Amino acid sequence: MGIPSRREAQGDRRYDVVIIGGGINGTSAARELTAAGYKVLLAEMFDLAHGASSRSSRILHCGLRYFETSRPLRSFLSSPRRLASAAGMARAAMQARAELNALRPEICKPFTMCFPVYGGDAVKGWHLDLGFGLLRRLGPARPVLDYRRVAGDFDRHVPFVCDLRDRDRLRSVATYREYIIDSPDRLCVDAALEAERGGAELRLFTRATIAGRTAEGGWSLRLSGQGSVEMVEAPVVLNLAGTWSDEIIAGIAPEPRVPLVTGTKGAHIVVRLPPRYAGHGIACLHRGGHPFYCLPLGGDLFCFGPTETPYGGDAADAVATDEDVAFLIEEANFLLPGLRLRRSDVVFTWAGVRPLGYDARQPMGRRVREIHDLADRGLPGIFAMTAGPVMSHLSAGRDLRKAVGRVLAPSRLPPVPPLPASRPDPAAGDMARMRHAVGAEHARDLMGILYTRTGLAWGRHLDRRTVEVAAETVSDLLGWSPGDVATQVDSFMRHQNIRFARRETDRLSVDRVEART
C-alpha cells in the first residue's frame, strides 16, 4: 500500500495524519478522521476559512447547473461521458442539499429560484422539465424541489416580471426551491472545533512545509508560526490547501511536475433591490454561456454573479476588478433592464478563486471533485483534493477519511463523541460573542472575530468607531496595547475596503432605489 508500519508515538510530534489547510474540506476531514480514531494535526497558514471557503456564491443548489449549457441536447448526446459526469455531480448536489438541510437547517435559507425561458433561446422549457425529472430520480425526496413552470399570467406569479427583458418573447418561467448558506465561514469553524474537542490539534497562523521523508518512510513537516519552529512527523499528509496545493509539494515532487490546480475567479457585486424581489432569486445563462445568478443575501441585499475567468495569482489577493464589476452590471441589466443598475448602486463586491482540477484539455479546469493519491507522483502517503465546493463538504470529509483508511489504520480507538460546543448566551449580545470568539474559538484578529466567527461585519461596512469598540472589547484577552488596538483597527479597515470593496451609494442612487419600489 506504500505506507510504512509505525512505531509507537514518541511525544506529541508524531501524528497519524497532518492536514494542511483550514478551509471547509480540511476542517471536515479533521472532524471525520478524529472521530475515526486518527491522531490528527491541522495546520493553517492564516485563519480558518481564509481562502475560497469564505468567498463562494453561498448557494446550496440542487444540481441543475450541471445540466445548464448553451446547447444541452447537442452537448450531452454527443458525449455520453459528459452526461454521466453531469448526472453524478447533480446526484451529489442533491444529496449534499438534503444532508446539510437536515443537519444545519438554521443556516440554510430557502428561496424561490426563477429561470426565465425565452422563445428562440437554446434552453427550452421542456429541457428544464426533463432536467428536474432527472433530479427527482437522482436525489432524495426531501427537501422538496417545488418545481413548476409558469406559462402565463406572469404578473401574478412572478413579482419582478416587470423588470425582465423581452417580455414579448417570454414563454415561461420555471420556479423551484433553492437555498443560501448563511455562513460558510461558520461551517469551517464549527468543524474545526468539533475535531479539536475530539482530540485533534489546531495550529492556526502556522505555515506547514513538507521537509522530506523520515527514516521510516513517512513525512517530516516544519511548522512555522507565532515566533516558533517545530518539526512533526506523519505517515499521511492531506494537502488541502486549495489554490495553494501546488506550492505545498513544489519542493518535494519529482520532475516533471504537472499542476494539481487550475484557478478560476468568481466575482460578485451586491446591490439593494426593491421589496418585490423578497424571497426570490433568478438563474440563467449569461451571454458567455455560463450560469449567472441573482441571489438573496438577506434583507434587501442581492448579489449578481459569478464571473468565470482564469486566475493565476495569489488567491488571497483576488478582488472584483473594475472590469468584473462592469461585466456583472452589464449582464444584470441585460437580464433585468427594468432595474437600470449603475456602478453607484453597488454596495460592495467580493471575489474568490475556485481550486479546480488541472487538465491541459480544459483551460477552465475540471469541476468534478477529485481526491488525488500522489503516490503515482512519487509522493506516497500524500493526498490532495480539487474542486471540492462548500455545499458538499460533509461527503468530502468522509471520502478523505476512506482514502486515508485504505493506506493507514487509526492508532487510537474512536473517541467518545465530543461534548456540544459551548456557546455564549444569546441575550449577552455582540460583545459576549466577540469575547467568546477569542476565548473559545481561536480568533486572533478582528477579521477572524467580525467576519469568520460572528459574521457581524458580513453584508455591511463597519465604521471605524464600531471597529475600535470591537478591538477594545477583546484587547485584554489578546494582550493588545492601545498601539496594538490602533494597528488592528487599521488592518481591519484595509481588509474591509479591499476584500469587500465598496462603491459609495450617492443620493441619486438612493432615490432611484426608492423609485423602483
Coordinates of C-alpha atoms in Angstrom, one line a residue:
M1 CA 0.0 0.0 0.0
G2 CA 3.0 2.3 0.1
I3 CA 2.7 3.4 3.8
P4 CA 5.3 2.1 6.3
S5 CA 4.4 0.5 9.6
R6 CA 4.6 2.8 12.5
R7 CA 6.3 2.6 15.9
E8 CA 4.5 3.8 19.0
A9 CA 4.1 7.5 19.1
Q10 CA 7.0 9.3 20.7
G11 CA 5.8 12.5 22.3
D12 CA 3.4 14.9 20.7
R13 CA 5.4 15.4 17.5
R14 CA 4.2 12.3 15.8
Y15 CA 0.7 12.1 14.2
D16 CA -1.3 9.7 12.0
V17 CA -2.3 12.5 9.7
V18 CA -1.2 16.1 9.2
I19 CA -3.8 18.2 7.3
I20 CA -2.5 21.3 5.6
G21 CA -5.3 23.8 5.1
G22 CA -8.1 25.1 7.3
G23 CA -10.8 25.6 4.7
I24 CA -14.1 23.7 4.5
N25 CA -12.5 20.4 3.3
G26 CA -9.6 20.5 5.7
T27 CA -11.7 21.0 8.7
S28 CA -14.3 18.4 7.6
A29 CA -11.5 15.9 7.1
A30 CA -10.1 16.7 10.5
R31 CA -13.5 16.1 12.1
E32 CA -14.1 12.7 10.3
L33 CA -10.6 11.4 10.9
T34 CA -10.5 12.4 14.6
A35 CA -13.9 10.7 15.1
A36 CA -12.5 7.5 13.5
G37 CA -9.6 7.4 15.9
Y38 CA -6.8 9.0 14.0
K39 CA -4.3 11.3 15.7
V40 CA -4.7 14.5 13.7
L41 CA -2.9 17.8 13.4
L42 CA -4.4 20.6 11.3
A43 CA -2.2 23.4 10.2
E44 CA -3.5 26.6 8.5
M45 CA -1.2 29.4 7.3
F46 CA -3.7 32.1 8.0
D47 CA -7.1 31.7 9.8
L48 CA -9.9 29.2 9.3
A49 CA -11.9 29.7 6.1
H50 CA -9.3 32.1 4.8
G51 CA -9.5 31.2 1.1
A52 CA -12.3 30.0 -1.2
S53 CA -14.4 28.7 1.6
S54 CA -15.4 32.2 2.7
R55 CA -15.7 33.6 -0.8
S56 CA -18.1 31.3 -2.6
S57 CA -21.5 32.3 -4.0
R58 CA -23.1 30.8 -0.9
I59 CA -25.7 28.9 -2.9
L60 CA -26.7 25.4 -1.8
H61 CA -28.0 24.4 -5.2
C62 CA -30.0 21.4 -6.4
G63 CA -27.6 20.4 -9.2
L64 CA -29.5 21.9 -12.2
R65 CA -26.4 24.0 -13.1
Y66 CA -24.6 20.8 -14.1
F67 CA -27.1 20.3 -16.9
E68 CA -27.0 24.0 -17.9
T69 CA -25.2 24.5 -21.2
S70 CA -26.0 26.7 -24.2
R71 CA -26.8 23.6 -26.3
P72 CA -27.8 20.9 -23.8
L73 CA -29.0 18.2 -26.2
R74 CA -26.1 18.6 -28.5
S75 CA -23.6 18.6 -25.6
F76 CA -24.9 15.6 -23.9
L77 CA -25.9 13.4 -26.8
S78 CA -22.6 13.9 -28.4
S79 CA -20.7 13.0 -25.2
P80 CA -22.4 10.3 -23.1
R81 CA -19.4 10.6 -20.7
R82 CA -20.2 14.2 -20.2
L83 CA -23.8 13.3 -19.4
A84 CA -22.7 10.7 -16.9
S85 CA -20.4 13.2 -15.2
A86 CA -23.2 15.8 -15.1
A87 CA -25.6 13.2 -13.6
G88 CA -23.0 12.2 -11.0
M89 CA -22.4 15.8 -9.9
A90 CA -26.1 16.5 -9.8
R91 CA -26.8 13.5 -7.7
A92 CA -24.0 14.6 -5.3
A93 CA -25.5 18.1 -5.2
M94 CA -29.0 16.7 -4.3
Q95 CA -27.5 14.5 -1.6
A96 CA -25.5 17.4 -0.1
R97 CA -28.5 19.7 -0.2
A98 CA -30.6 17.1 1.7
E99 CA -27.8 16.4 4.3
L100 CA -26.9 19.9 5.1
N101 CA -30.5 20.9 5.4
A102 CA -31.1 18.1 7.8
L103 CA -28.0 18.8 10.0
R104 CA -27.9 22.6 9.9
P105 CA -31.4 24.0 8.9
E106 CA -30.7 27.2 10.8
I107 CA -28.1 28.3 8.2
C108 CA -29.9 27.0 5.0
K109 CA -32.2 29.8 4.0
P110 CA -34.8 28.8 1.4
F111 CA -35.9 31.0 -1.5
T112 CA -37.7 30.6 -4.8
M113 CA -35.4 30.5 -7.8
C114 CA -36.8 31.6 -11.1
F115 CA -35.4 30.6 -14.5
P116 CA -37.0 32.6 -17.4
V117 CA -37.4 30.8 -20.7
Y118 CA -37.5 32.8 -24.0
G119 CA -38.6 32.0 -27.5
G120 CA -35.5 31.5 -29.7
D121 CA -33.1 30.7 -26.8
A122 CA -31.2 27.5 -26.8
V123 CA -32.7 26.4 -23.4
K124 CA -36.3 25.3 -23.8
G125 CA -39.0 24.8 -21.3
W126 CA -39.0 21.1 -21.9
H127 CA -35.3 21.0 -21.2
L128 CA -36.0 22.2 -17.7
D129 CA -38.9 19.7 -17.3
L130 CA -36.5 16.9 -18.3
G131 CA -33.7 18.2 -16.0
F132 CA -35.9 18.4 -13.0
G133 CA -37.4 15.0 -13.7
L134 CA -33.8 13.7 -13.7
L135 CA -33.1 15.5 -10.4
R136 CA -36.1 13.9 -8.7
R137 CA -34.8 10.5 -9.7
L138 CA -31.2 11.2 -8.8
G139 CA -31.7 12.6 -5.3
P140 CA -33.6 12.3 -2.1
A141 CA -37.2 13.3 -1.9
R142 CA -36.6 15.8 0.8
P143 CA -36.3 18.7 0.8
V144 CA -38.7 19.1 -2.0
L145 CA -37.8 20.8 -5.2
D146 CA -41.2 22.5 -5.6
Y147 CA -40.7 22.7 -9.3
R148 CA -43.3 24.1 -11.6
R149 CA -43.2 26.0 -14.9
V150 CA -45.4 29.1 -15.1
A151 CA -46.5 29.6 -18.7
G152 CA -48.8 32.6 -18.4
D153 CA -50.2 35.3 -16.1
F154 CA -46.6 36.2 -15.2
D155 CA -47.6 39.4 -13.3
R156 CA -49.4 37.3 -10.7
H157 CA -46.9 34.5 -10.3
V158 CA -43.5 36.4 -10.8
P159 CA -43.5 39.6 -8.8
F160 CA -40.5 41.1 -10.6
V161 CA -41.5 40.2 -14.1
C162 CA -41.9 43.9 -15.0
D163 CA -38.1 44.2 -14.9
L164 CA -37.3 41.2 -17.2
R165 CA -36.0 41.7 -20.7
D166 CA -38.0 40.9 -23.9
R167 CA -41.4 40.5 -22.3
D168 CA -42.9 39.7 -25.7
R169 CA -40.5 36.7 -26.1
L170 CA -41.0 35.3 -22.6
R171 CA -42.6 31.9 -22.9
S172 CA -42.4 30.6 -19.4
V173 CA -40.7 30.9 -16.0
A174 CA -39.5 27.8 -14.2
T175 CA -39.6 28.1 -10.4
Y176 CA -38.1 25.8 -7.8
R177 CA -36.7 25.9 -4.3
E178 CA -33.1 26.7 -3.6
Y179 CA -31.1 27.7 -0.5
I180 CA -28.5 30.2 0.5
I181 CA -25.8 29.1 3.0
D182 CA -26.0 31.8 5.6
S183 CA -22.4 31.4 7.0
P184 CA -19.9 29.2 5.2
D185 CA -17.2 30.6 7.4
R186 CA -19.0 29.3 10.5
L187 CA -19.2 25.8 9.0
C188 CA -15.4 25.7 8.9
V189 CA -15.1 27.0 12.5
D190 CA -17.6 24.5 13.8
A191 CA -16.0 21.5 12.1
A192 CA -12.5 22.5 13.4
L193 CA -13.8 23.0 16.9
E194 CA -15.6 19.7 16.9
A195 CA -12.4 18.0 15.7
E196 CA -10.5 19.7 18.5
R197 CA -12.9 18.5 21.1
G198 CA -12.4 15.0 19.7
G199 CA -8.6 15.3 20.2
A200 CA -7.3 17.0 17.0
E201 CA -4.7 19.7 17.4
L202 CA -5.2 23.0 15.6
R203 CA -2.3 25.2 14.6
L204 CA -3.6 28.4 13.1
F205 CA -1.4 31.2 11.6
T206 CA 1.1 28.4 11.1
R207 CA 2.9 27.6 7.8
A208 CA 3.4 23.9 7.2
T209 CA 6.3 22.9 4.9
I210 CA 6.9 19.3 3.9
A211 CA 10.6 18.9 4.7
G212 CA 11.1 15.4 3.3
R213 CA 10.9 11.7 4.1
T214 CA 11.5 10.2 7.5
A215 CA 13.7 7.2 8.2
E216 CA 10.5 5.1 8.3
G217 CA 9.3 6.4 5.0
G218 CA 6.7 8.8 6.4
W219 CA 6.9 12.6 6.1
S220 CA 8.6 15.2 8.2
L221 CA 7.0 18.7 8.3
R222 CA 8.2 22.0 9.6
L223 CA 5.6 24.1 11.4
S224 CA 6.5 27.8 11.5
G225 CA 4.3 30.3 13.2
Q226 CA 3.9 32.7 16.1
G227 CA 7.6 33.0 16.6
S228 CA 8.4 29.3 16.9
V229 CA 9.5 26.4 14.6
E230 CA 8.6 22.8 15.3
M231 CA 9.2 19.6 13.4
V232 CA 6.5 16.9 13.3
E233 CA 6.1 13.6 11.5
A234 CA 3.2 11.7 10.0
P235 CA 2.8 8.8 7.6
V236 CA -0.1 10.6 5.8
V237 CA -0.4 14.2 4.8
L238 CA -3.6 15.7 3.4
N239 CA -2.7 18.6 1.1
L240 CA -6.0 20.5 1.3
A241 CA -4.6 24.0 0.7
G242 CA -6.9 24.7 -2.2
T243 CA -5.3 27.0 -4.8
W244 CA -2.0 26.8 -2.8
S245 CA -1.8 23.0 -3.2
D246 CA 0.9 23.1 -5.9
E247 CA 3.1 25.2 -3.6
I248 CA 2.8 22.7 -0.8
I249 CA 4.5 20.0 -2.9
A250 CA 6.7 22.2 -5.1
G251 CA 9.9 21.4 -3.2
I252 CA 9.4 17.6 -3.0
A253 CA 7.6 16.5 -6.1
P254 CA 9.8 14.8 -8.7
E255 CA 10.2 16.5 -12.1
P256 CA 8.4 17.0 -14.4
R257 CA 5.6 18.4 -12.3
V258 CA 2.1 18.5 -13.7
P259 CA -0.1 21.1 -11.8
L260 CA -2.8 19.9 -9.5
V261 CA -4.9 23.0 -9.6
T262 CA -6.4 25.4 -12.1
G263 CA -7.7 28.6 -10.5
T264 CA -10.8 30.4 -11.9
K265 CA -12.0 33.6 -10.3
G266 CA -15.7 34.2 -9.4
A267 CA -16.5 37.8 -8.7
H268 CA -19.8 39.2 -7.3
I269 CA -21.5 42.5 -6.9
V270 CA -24.1 43.3 -4.2
V271 CA -26.9 45.7 -4.7
R272 CA -30.1 46.7 -2.9
L273 CA -33.3 45.6 -4.7
P274 CA -36.9 46.6 -4.1
P275 CA -39.4 44.6 -2.0
R276 CA -40.9 42.7 -4.9
Y277 CA -37.7 40.6 -5.1
A278 CA -38.0 39.4 -1.5
G279 CA -37.7 35.6 -1.2
H280 CA -36.8 35.2 -4.9
G281 CA -33.7 34.6 -6.9
I282 CA -33.0 34.3 -10.7
A283 CA -31.0 31.8 -12.6
C284 CA -30.0 31.9 -16.3
L285 CA -27.1 31.6 -18.6
H286 CA -25.3 34.8 -19.3
R287 CA -24.3 35.8 -22.8
G288 CA -21.0 34.0 -22.5
G289 CA -22.8 30.7 -21.8
H290 CA -22.1 30.2 -18.1
P291 CA -24.6 30.1 -15.2
F292 CA -25.5 33.5 -13.8
Y293 CA -27.5 34.3 -10.7
C294 CA -29.3 37.0 -8.8
L295 CA -29.3 35.7 -5.2
P296 CA -30.9 37.0 -2.0
L297 CA -28.3 37.6 0.8
G298 CA -30.7 38.9 3.5
G299 CA -32.9 41.9 3.8
D300 CA -32.8 43.9 0.6
L301 CA -29.3 42.8 -0.4
F302 CA -28.9 40.7 -3.5
C303 CA -25.7 39.6 -5.3
F304 CA -25.2 39.1 -9.1
G305 CA -22.5 36.7 -10.3
P306 CA -20.3 34.9 -10.6
T307 CA -17.8 35.7 -13.2
E308 CA -15.7 32.9 -14.7
T309 CA -12.2 33.9 -15.6
P310 CA -8.8 32.2 -15.3
Y311 CA -6.7 33.3 -12.3
G312 CA -3.0 32.7 -11.8
G313 CA -2.2 35.0 -8.9
D314 CA -2.3 34.5 -5.1
A315 CA -5.9 33.6 -4.3
A316 CA -5.7 35.8 -1.1
D317 CA -5.3 38.8 -3.4
A318 CA -8.4 38.1 -5.5
V319 CA -10.8 41.0 -5.8
A320 CA -13.6 42.2 -8.1
T321 CA -11.8 44.4 -10.6
D322 CA -13.4 47.3 -12.5
E323 CA -13.7 45.0 -15.5
D324 CA -15.5 42.4 -13.4
V325 CA -17.9 45.0 -12.0
A326 CA -18.6 46.4 -15.5
F327 CA -19.3 42.9 -16.8
L328 CA -21.6 42.0 -14.0
I329 CA -23.6 45.2 -14.2
E330 CA -24.0 44.7 -18.0
E331 CA -25.2 41.2 -17.5
A332 CA -27.6 42.2 -14.7
N333 CA -29.0 44.9 -16.9
F334 CA -29.4 42.5 -19.8
L335 CA -31.3 40.2 -17.6
L336 CA -33.3 42.9 -15.7
P337 CA -33.2 46.1 -17.8
G338 CA -36.0 47.5 -15.7
L339 CA -33.6 48.0 -12.8
R340 CA -31.3 50.2 -14.7
L341 CA -28.4 49.4 -12.4
R342 CA -25.3 51.6 -12.3
R343 CA -22.0 51.5 -10.6
S344 CA -23.2 53.8 -7.9
D345 CA -25.8 51.1 -7.0
V346 CA -23.1 48.6 -6.0
V347 CA -22.9 48.4 -2.2
F348 CA -19.9 46.1 -2.0
T349 CA -18.1 43.3 -4.0
W350 CA -16.2 40.2 -3.3
A351 CA -14.3 37.5 -5.3
G352 CA -12.9 34.1 -4.7
V353 CA -10.8 31.6 -6.6
R354 CA -12.1 28.1 -7.3
P355 CA -9.4 25.4 -6.9
L356 CA -10.4 23.2 -9.9
G357 CA -8.6 20.2 -11.2
Y358 CA -5.9 20.9 -13.8
D359 CA -6.4 19.4 -17.2
A360 CA -4.4 20.6 -20.3
R361 CA -7.5 19.9 -22.4
Q362 CA -9.8 22.1 -20.2
P363 CA -8.3 25.5 -19.7
M364 CA -11.0 26.4 -17.2
G365 CA -10.3 23.3 -15.1
R366 CA -12.2 20.2 -14.1
R367 CA -15.2 20.8 -11.9
V368 CA -15.6 17.2 -10.7
R369 CA -14.4 16.8 -7.1
E370 CA -11.3 14.5 -7.1
I371 CA -9.1 13.1 -4.4
H372 CA -5.6 12.7 -5.8
D373 CA -3.4 10.0 -4.4
L374 CA 0.1 11.5 -5.1
A375 CA 1.8 8.1 -4.8
D376 CA 1.8 8.0 -8.6
R377 CA 3.9 11.2 -8.5
G378 CA 6.4 9.7 -6.2
L379 CA 4.8 11.0 -3.0
P380 CA 3.3 8.0 -1.2
G381 CA 1.0 9.0 1.7
I382 CA 0.2 12.4 0.4
F383 CA -3.3 13.1 -0.9
A384 CA -4.9 16.3 -2.3
M385 CA -8.3 17.4 -3.3
T386 CA -9.5 19.7 -6.1
A387 CA -13.0 21.1 -6.9
G388 CA -14.5 20.4 -3.5
P389 CA -17.3 23.0 -3.1
V390 CA -18.6 24.2 0.3
M391 CA -22.0 22.6 -0.2
S392 CA -20.6 19.0 -0.4
H393 CA -18.0 19.3 2.5
L394 CA -19.7 16.6 4.6
S395 CA -19.3 13.9 1.9
A396 CA -15.8 15.3 1.1
G397 CA -14.7 14.7 4.7
R398 CA -16.0 11.1 4.6
D399 CA -14.3 10.4 1.3
L400 CA -11.0 11.7 2.6
R401 CA -11.3 9.5 5.7
K402 CA -11.9 6.5 3.4
A403 CA -8.8 7.4 1.3
V404 CA -6.7 7.5 4.4
G405 CA -8.2 4.3 5.7
R406 CA -7.1 2.4 2.6
V407 CA -3.4 3.0 3.5
L408 CA -3.4 3.6 7.3
A409 CA -5.3 2.3 10.3
P410 CA -6.1 4.7 13.1
S411 CA -3.7 4.5 16.1
R412 CA -6.5 5.0 18.7
L413 CA -9.9 3.8 19.5
P414 CA -12.7 6.1 18.2
P415 CA -13.2 8.7 20.9
V416 CA -16.3 9.3 22.9
P417 CA -18.5 11.7 20.9
P418 CA -17.3 15.2 21.9
L419 CA -19.3 17.4 24.2
P420 CA -21.5 20.0 22.5
A421 CA -19.8 23.3 21.7
S422 CA -20.0 26.0 24.3
R423 CA -22.0 29.0 23.1
P424 CA -22.3 32.5 24.6
D425 CA -25.7 33.4 26.0
P426 CA -27.6 35.0 23.0
A427 CA -29.0 37.5 25.4
A428 CA -25.5 38.7 26.3
G429 CA -25.1 40.5 23.0
D430 CA -22.4 41.1 20.4
M431 CA -19.6 41.8 22.9
A432 CA -20.0 38.4 24.5
R433 CA -19.9 36.8 21.1
M434 CA -16.7 38.6 20.2
R435 CA -15.0 37.6 23.5
H436 CA -16.2 34.0 23.0
A437 CA -14.6 34.0 19.6
V438 CA -11.2 34.8 21.2
G439 CA -11.5 32.8 24.3
A440 CA -13.0 29.6 22.9
E441 CA -12.6 29.7 19.1
H442 CA -9.0 30.7 18.4
A443 CA -9.7 34.1 16.9
R444 CA -6.6 36.2 16.9
D445 CA -7.5 39.3 14.9
L446 CA -10.5 41.4 14.0
M447 CA -11.1 39.8 10.7
G448 CA -11.4 36.4 12.4
I449 CA -13.8 37.9 15.0
L450 CA -16.0 40.1 12.9
Y451 CA -16.2 38.0 9.7
T452 CA -15.2 34.4 10.3
R453 CA -16.7 33.6 13.7
T454 CA -19.5 36.1 14.4
G455 CA -20.4 37.4 10.9
L456 CA -21.1 40.8 12.4
A457 CA -19.3 42.6 9.5
W458 CA -20.9 40.5 6.7
G459 CA -23.3 42.4 4.4
R460 CA -22.2 45.9 5.5
H461 CA -19.2 48.1 6.0
L462 CA -18.4 48.9 9.6
D463 CA -17.4 52.4 10.5
R464 CA -14.1 53.0 12.3
R465 CA -15.6 53.7 15.7
T466 CA -17.5 50.4 15.7
V467 CA -14.3 48.6 14.8
E468 CA -12.5 50.4 17.6
V469 CA -15.1 49.3 20.1
A470 CA -14.7 45.7 18.9
A471 CA -10.9 45.9 19.3
E472 CA -11.2 47.4 22.8
T473 CA -13.7 44.7 23.8
V474 CA -11.2 41.9 23.2
S475 CA -7.9 43.8 23.9
D476 CA -7.4 42.3 27.4
L477 CA -7.9 38.8 26.1
L478 CA -5.3 39.2 23.3
G479 CA -2.9 41.4 25.3
W480 CA -3.2 44.4 22.9
S481 CA -1.8 47.7 24.0
P482 CA -3.5 51.0 22.8
G483 CA -1.0 51.0 20.0
D484 CA -1.9 47.4 19.1
V485 CA -5.6 48.3 19.0
A486 CA -4.9 51.1 16.6
T487 CA -2.8 48.8 14.4
Q488 CA -5.5 46.1 14.4
V489 CA -8.2 48.6 13.5
D490 CA -6.1 49.9 10.6
S491 CA -5.6 46.4 9.4
F492 CA -9.3 45.6 9.6
M493 CA -10.3 48.7 7.7
R494 CA -7.8 48.0 4.9
H495 CA -9.1 44.4 4.7
Q496 CA -12.7 45.5 4.6
N497 CA -12.1 48.1 1.9
I498 CA -10.0 45.8 -0.3
R499 CA -11.7 42.4 0.1
F500 CA -15.2 43.8 0.1
A501 CA -14.6 46.9 -1.9
R502 CA -17.3 49.5 -1.5
R503 CA -18.9 51.7 -4.1
E504 CA -20.4 54.7 -2.3
T505 CA -24.1 55.0 -3.0
D506 CA -24.9 58.6 -3.8
R507 CA -28.2 60.4 -3.0
L508 CA -29.4 59.9 -6.6
S509 CA -28.8 56.2 -6.4
V510 CA -30.9 56.0 -3.1
D511 CA -33.7 57.9 -4.8
R512 CA -33.6 55.5 -7.8
V513 CA -33.9 52.5 -5.4
E514 CA -36.9 54.1 -3.8
A515 CA -38.4 54.9 -7.1
R516 CA -38.0 51.3 -8.2
T517 CA -40.0 50.3 -5.2

